[in-house]
Amino acid sequence: MSTQRRWRPLLTAALLLASSAAWAASVQPTTYPGNFTSCDDLPGVATWGGLGYSTGSAPINGQSYNLGVAGQTITFNYTPSSQNQYIGFNATMPMDYIVVKGGNAYNVFHYVPGVSSDINLYSPDNGSGEPAGVSHVTFCFVPKPTGEKT
């Protein structure tokens, strides 16, 4: 009977590994020193041709921002909600870049193609070896047509 159940620990380990991978952001960020406030400052992007906004300060859990396009929004949530290091978003249109600032550096998450949601975005590590608390988030996107074909 025990030989038939030898697969269970392997299955448990595989599920644990798969679930921890789902915990990470869907793309690896690029880290830069200094401050970041505008999509016009995107490293490696000569001139940003889309729209973009900064939260100006750390978003409150569940806070929504208007995207400047009729009825379109982005909402930020911390995971878990009791901390300020790991933030996610849900948007009504795809985001091309999300920039998370904290401490004396920032992380740029670049999505190709753009995505409408992601989780566990973070700022660069501070002296403790952990991500610094989020000080503000900048989101950059190219508006997509929302009308219907006539």
Coordinates of N, CA, C and O in Angstrom, one line a residue:
M1 N 0.8 -1.2 0.0 CA 0.0 0.0 0.0 C 0.9 1.3 0.0 O 0.5 2.2 -0.7
S2 N 2.0 1.3 0.7 CA 2.8 2.5 0.7 C 3.5 2.7 -0.6 O 3.8 3.9 -0.9
T3 N 3.7 1.7 -1.4 CA 4.3 1.9 -2.7 C 3.4 2.7 -3.7 O 3.8 3.3 -4.6
Q4 N 2.1 2.5 -3.5 CA 1.1 3.2 -4.3 C 1.0 4.7 -3.9 O 0.5 5.5 -4.7
R5 N 1.5 5.1 -2.8 CA 1.4 6.5 -2.3 C 2.7 7.3 -2.4 O 2.7 8.4 -1.9
R6 N 3.7 6.7 -2.9 CA 5.0 7.4 -3.0 C 4.9 8.7 -3.9 O 5.7 9.6 -3.7
W7 N 4.0 8.8 -4.8 CA 3.9 9.9 -5.6 C 3.3 11.1 -4.9 O 3.5 12.3 -5.4
R8 N 2.7 10.9 -3.8 CA 2.0 12.1 -3.1 C 3.0 13.2 -2.6 O 2.7 14.3 -2.9
P9 N 4.2 12.8 -2.0 CA 5.1 13.9 -1.7 C 5.6 14.6 -2.9 O 5.8 15.8 -2.9
L10 N 5.8 13.9 -4.0 CA 6.3 14.6 -5.2 C 5.2 15.5 -5.8 O 5.5 16.6 -6.2
L11 N 4.0 15.1 -5.7 CA 2.9 15.9 -6.2 C 2.8 17.2 -5.3 O 2.6 18.3 -5.8
T12 N 2.9 17.0 -4.0 CA 2.8 18.1 -3.1 C 3.9 19.1 -3.3 O 3.7 20.3 -3.4
A13 N 5.1 18.6 -3.6 CA 6.3 19.5 -3.8 C 6.1 20.2 -5.2 O 6.4 21.4 -5.3
A14 N 5.6 19.6 -6.2 CA 5.3 20.2 -7.5 C 4.3 21.3 -7.3 O 4.4 22.4 -7.9
L15 N 3.2 21.0 -6.6 CA 2.1 22.0 -6.4 C 2.6 23.2 -5.6 O 2.3 24.4 -5.9
L16 N 3.5 23.0 -4.6 CA 4.0 24.1 -3.8 C 4.9 24.9 -4.7 O 4.9 26.2 -4.7
L17 N 5.8 24.3 -5.5 CA 6.6 25.1 -6.4 C 5.8 25.9 -7.5 O 6.1 27.0 -7.7
A18 N 4.8 25.3 -8.0 CA 3.9 26.0 -9.0 C 3.2 27.2 -8.3 O 3.1 28.2 -8.9
S19 N 2.7 27.0 -7.1 CA 2.0 28.1 -6.5 C 2.9 29.2 -6.1 O 2.6 30.4 -6.1
S20 N 4.2 28.9 -5.7 CA 5.1 30.0 -5.4 C 5.5 30.8 -6.7 O 5.7 32.0 -6.6
A21 N 5.5 30.2 -7.8 CA 5.8 30.9 -9.1 C 4.7 31.8 -9.4 O 4.9 32.9 -9.9
A22 N 3.4 31.4 -9.0 CA 2.3 32.3 -9.3 C 2.3 33.5 -8.4 O 1.6 34.5 -8.6
W23 N 3.1 33.5 -7.3 CA 3.2 34.6 -6.4 C 4.0 35.7 -6.9 O 3.8 36.9 -6.5
A24 N 4.8 35.5 -7.9 CA 5.7 36.5 -8.4 C 5.1 37.4 -9.5 O 4.1 36.9 -10.1
A25 N 5.6 38.6 -9.7 CA 5.1 39.4 -10.8 C 5.3 38.6 -12.1 O 6.2 37.8 -12.2
S26 N 4.5 38.9 -13.1 CA 4.6 38.1 -14.4 C 5.8 38.5 -15.2 O 6.1 37.7 -16.2
V27 N 6.5 39.6 -15.0 CA 7.7 40.0 -15.7 C 8.8 40.4 -14.7 O 8.5 40.8 -13.6
Q28 N 10.1 40.2 -15.0 CA 11.2 40.6 -14.2 C 11.4 42.1 -14.4 O 11.4 42.6 -15.5
P29 N 11.5 42.9 -13.3 CA 11.8 44.3 -13.4 C 13.2 44.6 -13.7 O 14.1 43.8 -13.5
T30 N 13.4 45.8 -14.2 CA 14.8 46.4 -14.4 C 14.9 47.5 -13.3 O 14.0 48.3 -13.2
T31 N 16.0 47.5 -12.6 CA 16.2 48.4 -11.5 C 17.0 49.6 -11.9 O 18.0 49.4 -12.6
Y32 N 16.6 50.8 -11.5 CA 17.4 52.0 -11.7 C 17.5 52.8 -10.5 O 16.6 52.9 -9.6
P33 N 18.7 53.5 -10.3 CA 18.8 54.4 -9.1 C 18.1 55.7 -9.3 O 17.8 56.1 -10.4
G34 N 17.8 56.4 -8.2 CA 17.2 57.7 -8.3 C 15.7 57.7 -8.2 O 15.1 56.8 -7.7
N35 N 15.2 58.8 -8.7 CA 13.7 59.1 -8.6 C 13.1 58.9 -9.9 O 13.7 59.0 -11.0
F36 N 11.8 58.7 -9.9 CA 11.0 58.6 -11.2 C 9.7 59.2 -11.0 O 9.0 58.9 -10.0
T37 N 9.2 60.1 -11.9 CA 8.0 60.7 -11.7 C 7.1 60.7 -13.0 O 5.9 61.0 -12.9
S38 N 7.7 60.5 -14.2 CA 6.9 60.7 -15.4 C 7.3 59.6 -16.4 O 8.4 59.2 -16.5
C39 N 6.3 59.2 -17.2 CA 6.5 58.3 -18.3 C 7.5 58.8 -19.3 O 8.2 58.1 -20.1
D40 N 7.7 60.2 -19.4 CA 8.7 60.8 -20.3 C 10.1 60.5 -19.8 O 11.0 60.7 -20.6
D41 N 10.3 59.9 -18.6 CA 11.6 59.6 -18.0 C 11.9 58.1 -18.2 O 12.9 57.6 -17.6
L42 N 11.1 57.3 -18.9 CA 11.4 55.9 -19.1 C 12.7 55.6 -19.7 O 13.0 56.1 -20.8
P43 N 13.6 54.9 -19.0 CA 14.9 54.6 -19.5 C 14.8 53.8 -20.8 O 14.0 52.9 -21.0
G44 N 15.6 54.2 -21.8 CA 15.6 53.5 -23.1 C 14.5 53.9 -24.0 O 14.4 53.4 -25.2
V45 N 13.6 54.8 -23.6 CA 12.4 55.2 -24.5 C 12.7 56.7 -24.8 O 12.6 57.5 -23.9
A46 N 12.9 57.0 -26.0 CA 13.3 58.3 -26.4 C 12.2 59.3 -26.0 O 12.3 60.3 -25.3
T47 N 11.0 59.1 -26.6 CA 9.8 60.0 -26.3 C 8.6 59.1 -26.1 O 8.3 58.3 -27.0
W48 N 8.0 59.2 -24.9 CA 6.8 58.3 -24.7 C 5.6 58.9 -25.5 O 5.2 60.0 -25.3
G49 N 5.0 58.1 -26.3 CA 4.0 58.5 -27.2 C 2.6 58.2 -26.6 O 1.6 58.5 -27.2
G50 N 2.5 57.7 -25.4 CA 1.2 57.3 -24.8 C 0.9 58.3 -23.7 O 1.4 59.4 -23.6
L51 N 0.0 57.8 -22.8 CA -0.4 58.5 -21.6 C 0.3 57.9 -20.4 O 0.7 56.7 -20.5
G52 N 0.3 58.6 -19.3 CA 0.9 58.1 -18.1 C 0.7 59.0 -17.0 O 0.5 60.2 -17.1
Y53 N 0.6 58.4 -15.8 CA 0.3 59.2 -14.6 C 1.0 58.6 -13.4 O 1.3 57.4 -13.4
S54 N 1.3 59.4 -12.4 CA 1.9 59.0 -11.2 C 0.9 59.1 -10.1 O 0.0 60.0 -10.1
T55 N 0.9 58.2 -9.1 CA 0.0 58.2 -8.0 C 0.4 59.4 -7.1 O -0.4 59.8 -6.2
G56 N 1.6 59.9 -7.2 CA 2.1 61.0 -6.4 C 2.5 60.6 -5.0 O 3.4 61.2 -4.4
S57 N 1.9 59.6 -4.4 CA 2.3 59.1 -3.1 C 1.9 57.6 -3.2 O 1.3 57.1 -4.1
A58 N 2.2 56.9 -2.1 CA 1.8 55.5 -2.0 C 0.3 55.3 -2.2 O -0.4 55.9 -1.4
P59 N -0.1 54.5 -3.1 CA -1.6 54.2 -3.2 C -2.1 53.6 -1.9 O -1.4 52.8 -1.3
I60 N -3.3 53.9 -1.6 CA -4.0 53.3 -0.5 C -4.6 52.0 -1.1 O -5.0 51.9 -2.3
N61 N -4.6 50.9 -0.3 CA -5.1 49.6 -0.8 C -6.5 49.8 -1.3 O -7.4 50.4 -0.7
G62 N -6.7 49.4 -2.6 CA -8.0 49.5 -3.3 C -8.3 50.8 -3.9 O -9.4 51.0 -4.5
Q63 N -7.3 51.7 -4.0 CA -7.5 53.0 -4.5 C -7.5 52.9 -6.1 O -6.6 52.3 -6.7
S64 N -8.4 53.7 -6.7 CA -8.5 53.7 -8.1 C -8.1 55.1 -8.7 O -8.3 56.1 -8.0
Y65 N -7.6 55.1 -9.9 CA -7.2 56.3 -10.5 C -7.8 56.3 -11.9 O -7.8 55.3 -12.6
N66 N -8.2 57.5 -12.4 CA -8.8 57.7 -13.7 C -7.6 57.7 -14.7 O -6.6 58.3 -14.5
L67 N -7.8 57.0 -15.8 CA -6.8 56.9 -16.8 C -6.9 58.0 -17.9 O -6.1 58.1 -18.8
G68 N -7.8 59.0 -17.7 CA -7.9 60.1 -18.6 C -8.6 59.7 -19.9 O -8.6 60.5 -20.9
V69 N -9.1 58.6 -20.0 CA -9.9 58.1 -21.2 C -11.2 57.6 -20.7 O -11.3 56.9 -19.7
A70 N -12.3 58.1 -21.3 CA -13.7 57.9 -20.8 C -13.9 56.6 -20.0 O -13.9 55.5 -20.6
G71 N -14.1 56.8 -18.7 CA -14.5 55.7 -17.9 C -13.4 54.6 -17.6 O -13.7 53.6 -17.0
Q72 N -12.2 54.8 -18.0 CA -11.1 53.8 -17.8 C -10.4 54.1 -16.5 O -10.1 55.3 -16.2
T73 N -10.1 53.1 -15.8 CA -9.4 53.2 -14.5 C -8.4 52.2 -14.2 O -8.3 51.1 -14.9
I74 N -7.6 52.4 -13.2 CA -6.6 51.4 -12.7 C -6.7 51.4 -11.2 O -6.9 52.5 -10.6
T75 N -6.8 50.3 -10.6 CA -6.9 50.1 -9.1 C -5.7 49.3 -8.6 O -5.3 48.3 -9.2
F76 N -5.2 49.8 -7.5 CA -4.0 49.2 -6.9 C -4.4 48.5 -5.6 O -5.2 49.0 -4.8
N77 N -3.8 47.3 -5.4 CA -4.0 46.5 -4.2 C -2.7 45.9 -3.7 O -1.9 45.4 -4.5
Y78 N -2.5 45.9 -2.4 CA -1.4 45.3 -1.7 C -1.7 43.8 -1.4 O -2.8 43.5 -1.0
T79 N -0.7 43.0 -1.5 CA -0.9 41.6 -1.2 C 0.2 41.1 -0.2 O 1.4 41.1 -0.6
P80 N -0.1 40.8 1.0 CA -1.4 41.0 1.7 C -1.7 42.5 1.9 O -0.7 43.3 1.9
S81 N -2.9 42.8 2.2 CA -3.3 44.2 2.3 C -2.7 44.9 3.5 O -2.7 46.1 3.6
S82 N -2.1 44.2 4.5 CA -1.6 44.8 5.7 C -0.2 45.3 5.5 O 0.4 45.8 6.5
Q83 N 0.4 45.2 4.4 CA 1.8 45.7 4.2 C 1.9 46.7 3.0 O 0.9 46.9 2.3
N84 N 3.0 47.3 2.8 CA 3.2 48.3 1.7 C 4.4 48.0 0.8 O 4.9 48.8 0.2
Q85 N 4.7 46.7 0.6 CA 5.9 46.3 -0.2 C 5.5 45.7 -1.5 O 6.2 45.8 -2.5
Y86 N 4.4 44.9 -1.6 CA 4.0 44.2 -2.7 C 2.7 44.7 -3.2 O 1.7 44.5 -2.5
I87 N 2.6 45.2 -4.4 CA 1.4 45.8 -4.9 C 1.0 45.2 -6.3 O 1.9 44.8 -7.0
G88 N -0.2 45.2 -6.5 CA -0.7 44.7 -7.8 C -1.7 45.7 -8.4 O -2.0 46.7 -7.7
F89 N -2.1 45.4 -9.6 CA -3.1 46.3 -10.2 C -4.1 45.6 -11.1 O -3.8 44.5 -11.5
N90 N -5.2 46.2 -11.3 CA -6.2 45.8 -12.2 C -6.6 47.0 -13.0 O -7.0 48.1 -12.4
A91 N -6.6 47.0 -14.3 CA -6.9 48.2 -15.1 C -7.9 47.8 -16.2 O -8.0 46.6 -16.6
T92 N -8.6 48.7 -16.6 CA -9.6 48.5 -17.7 C -9.1 48.6 -19.1 O -9.8 48.4 -20.0
M93 N -7.8 48.9 -19.2 CA -7.1 48.9 -20.4 C -5.6 48.4 -20.2 O -5.1 48.6 -19.1
P94 N -5.0 47.8 -21.2 CA -3.6 47.3 -20.9 C -2.6 48.3 -20.6 O -2.6 49.4 -21.2
M95 N -1.7 48.0 -19.6 CA -0.6 48.9 -19.2 C 0.7 48.3 -19.9 O 0.9 47.1 -20.0
D96 N 1.5 49.3 -20.4 CA 2.7 48.9 -21.0 C 3.9 48.9 -20.0 O 4.8 48.1 -20.2
Y97 N 3.9 49.9 -19.1 CA 4.9 50.0 -18.1 C 4.2 50.3 -16.7 O 3.3 51.1 -16.7
I98 N 4.7 49.7 -15.7 CA 4.4 50.0 -14.3 C 5.7 50.3 -13.7 O 6.6 49.4 -13.7
V99 N 5.9 51.4 -13.0 CA 7.1 51.8 -12.3 C 6.8 51.9 -10.9 O 5.9 52.7 -10.5
V100 N 7.5 51.1 -10.0 CA 7.3 51.1 -8.6 C 8.5 51.8 -7.9 O 9.7 51.2 -8.0
K101 N 8.3 52.9 -7.3 CA 9.4 53.7 -6.6 C 9.4 53.4 -5.1 O 8.3 53.3 -4.5
G102 N 10.5 53.2 -4.5 CA 10.7 53.0 -3.1 C 12.1 53.2 -2.7 O 13.0 52.8 -3.5
G103 N 12.4 53.8 -1.6 CA 13.8 54.0 -1.2 C 14.5 54.9 -2.2 O 13.9 55.9 -2.6
N104 N 15.7 54.6 -2.5 CA 16.5 55.5 -3.4 C 16.6 54.9 -4.8 O 17.5 55.2 -5.5
A105 N 15.6 54.1 -5.2 CA 15.7 53.5 -6.6 C 14.2 53.2 -7.0 O 13.3 53.3 -6.3
Y106 N 14.1 52.6 -8.2 CA 12.8 52.2 -8.7 C 12.9 51.0 -9.7 O 14.0 50.8 -10.2
N107 N 11.9 50.3 -9.8 CA 11.8 49.1 -10.7 C 10.8 49.4 -11.8 O 9.7 49.9 -11.6
V108 N 11.2 49.1 -13.0 CA 10.4 49.3 -14.2 C 9.9 47.9 -14.6 O 10.8 47.0 -15.0
F109 N 8.6 47.7 -14.6 CA 8.0 46.4 -15.1 C 7.5 46.8 -16.5 O 6.6 47.6 -16.7
H110 N 8.1 46.1 -17.6 CA 7.7 46.4 -19.0 C 6.9 45.2 -19.5 O 7.4 44.1 -19.5
Y111 N 5.7 45.5 -20.0 CA 4.9 44.4 -20.5 C 4.7 44.5 -22.0 O 4.4 45.5 -22.5
V112 N 5.1 43.4 -22.7 CA 4.9 43.3 -24.1 C 4.2 42.0 -24.4 O 4.8 40.9 -24.2
P113 N 3.0 42.0 -24.9 CA 2.1 43.1 -25.0 C 1.6 43.6 -23.6 O 1.9 43.0 -22.6
G114 N 1.0 44.8 -23.6 CA 0.5 45.3 -22.4 C -0.5 44.4 -21.7 O -1.1 43.5 -22.3
V115 N -0.6 44.5 -20.4 CA -1.5 43.6 -19.6 C -2.5 44.5 -18.7 O -2.2 45.6 -18.4
S116 N -3.6 43.9 -18.4 CA -4.6 44.6 -17.6 C -4.5 44.3 -16.1 O -5.2 45.0 -15.3
S117 N -3.6 43.4 -15.7 CA -3.4 43.1 -14.3 C -2.1 42.4 -14.1 O -1.6 41.7 -14.9
D118 N -1.6 42.5 -12.8 CA -0.5 41.8 -12.4 C -0.4 41.9 -10.9 O -1.1 42.8 -10.3
I119 N 0.3 41.1 -10.2 CA 0.4 41.1 -8.8 C 1.9 41.1 -8.3 O 2.8 40.8 -9.1
N120 N 2.1 41.4 -7.1 CA 3.4 41.4 -6.4 C 4.5 42.1 -7.1 O 5.6 41.7 -7.2
L121 N 4.2 43.3 -7.6 CA 5.2 44.3 -8.0 C 5.8 44.9 -6.8 O 5.2 45.0 -5.8
Y122 N 7.1 45.3 -6.9 CA 7.8 45.8 -5.7 C 8.9 46.8 -6.2 O 9.3 46.8 -7.3
S123 N 9.3 47.5 -5.2 CA 10.4 48.5 -5.4 C 11.7 47.7 -5.1 O 11.7 46.6 -4.6
P124 N 12.9 48.3 -5.5 CA 14.2 47.6 -5.2 C 14.4 47.4 -3.7 O 13.8 48.1 -2.9
D125 N 15.2 46.4 -3.4 CA 15.6 46.1 -2.0 C 16.3 47.3 -1.4 O 17.1 48.0 -2.0
N126 N 16.0 47.5 -0.1 CA 16.7 48.5 0.7 C 17.8 47.9 1.5 O 18.1 46.7 1.3
G127 N 18.4 48.6 2.5 CA 19.4 48.0 3.3 C 19.1 46.8 4.1 O 20.0 46.0 4.4
S128 N 17.8 46.5 4.3 CA 17.4 45.3 5.0 C 17.5 44.1 4.2 O 17.3 43.0 4.6
G129 N 17.6 44.2 2.8 CA 17.6 43.1 1.9 C 16.2 42.8 1.5 O 15.9 41.8 0.7
E130 N 15.2 43.5 1.9 CA 13.8 43.4 1.5 C 13.4 44.6 0.6 O 14.0 45.6 0.7
P131 N 12.3 44.4 -0.2 CA 11.9 45.6 -1.0 C 11.5 46.8 -0.1 O 10.9 46.6 1.0
A132 N 11.9 47.9 -0.5 CA 11.5 49.2 0.2 C 10.0 49.3 0.1 O 9.4 48.8 -0.8
G133 N 9.4 50.0 1.0 CA 8.0 50.3 0.9 C 7.7 51.1 -0.3 O 8.5 52.0 -0.7
V134 N 6.5 51.0 -0.9 CA 6.2 51.7 -2.1 C 6.0 53.2 -1.7 O 5.2 53.5 -0.8
S135 N 6.7 54.1 -2.4 CA 6.5 55.5 -2.2 C 5.5 56.1 -3.2 O 4.7 57.0 -2.9
H136 N 5.6 55.6 -4.5 CA 4.6 56.0 -5.5 C 4.7 55.0 -6.7 O 5.7 54.3 -6.8
V137 N 3.7 55.0 -7.5 CA 3.7 54.2 -8.7 C 3.3 55.0 -9.9 O 2.5 55.9 -9.8
T138 N 4.0 54.8 -11.0 CA 3.7 55.5 -12.2 C 3.2 54.4 -13.2 O 3.8 53.3 -13.3
F139 N 2.2 54.7 -14.0 CA 1.7 53.7 -14.9 C 1.6 54.4 -16.3 O 1.2 55.6 -16.4
C140 N 2.1 53.7 -17.3 CA 2.3 54.2 -18.7 C 1.6 53.3 -19.6 O 1.8 52.1 -19.6
F141 N 0.8 53.9 -20.6 CA 0.0 53.0 -21.5 C -0.3 53.8 -22.8 O -0.2 55.0 -22.8
V142 N -0.6 53.1 -23.8 CA -1.0 53.6 -25.1 C -2.5 53.3 -25.1 O -2.9 52.2 -25.1
P143 N -3.4 54.4 -25.1 CA -4.8 54.1 -25.2 C -5.2 53.3 -26.4 O -4.7 53.5 -27.5
K144 N -6.1 52.4 -26.1 CA -6.6 51.5 -27.2 C -8.0 52.0 -27.5 O -8.7 52.5 -26.6
P145 N -8.4 51.9 -28.7 CA -9.8 52.3 -29.1 C -10.8 51.5 -28.3 O -10.7 50.3 -28.0
T146 N -11.8 52.2 -27.8 CA -12.9 51.6 -27.0 C -14.2 51.6 -27.7 O -15.2 51.0 -27.1
G147 N -14.3 52.2 -28.8 CA -15.6 52.3 -29.5 C -15.9 51.0 -30.3 O -15.1 50.1 -30.3
E148 N -17.1 50.9 -30.8 CA -17.5 49.7 -31.5 C -17.5 50.1 -33.0 O -17.7 51.2 -33.4
K149 N -17.3 49.0 -33.8 CA -17.2 49.2 -35.3 C -18.7 49.4 -35.8 O -19.6 48.8 -35.3
T150 N -18.8 50.4 -36.7 CA -20.2 50.7 -37.2 C -20.2 50.4 -38.7 O -19.2 50.4 -39.4

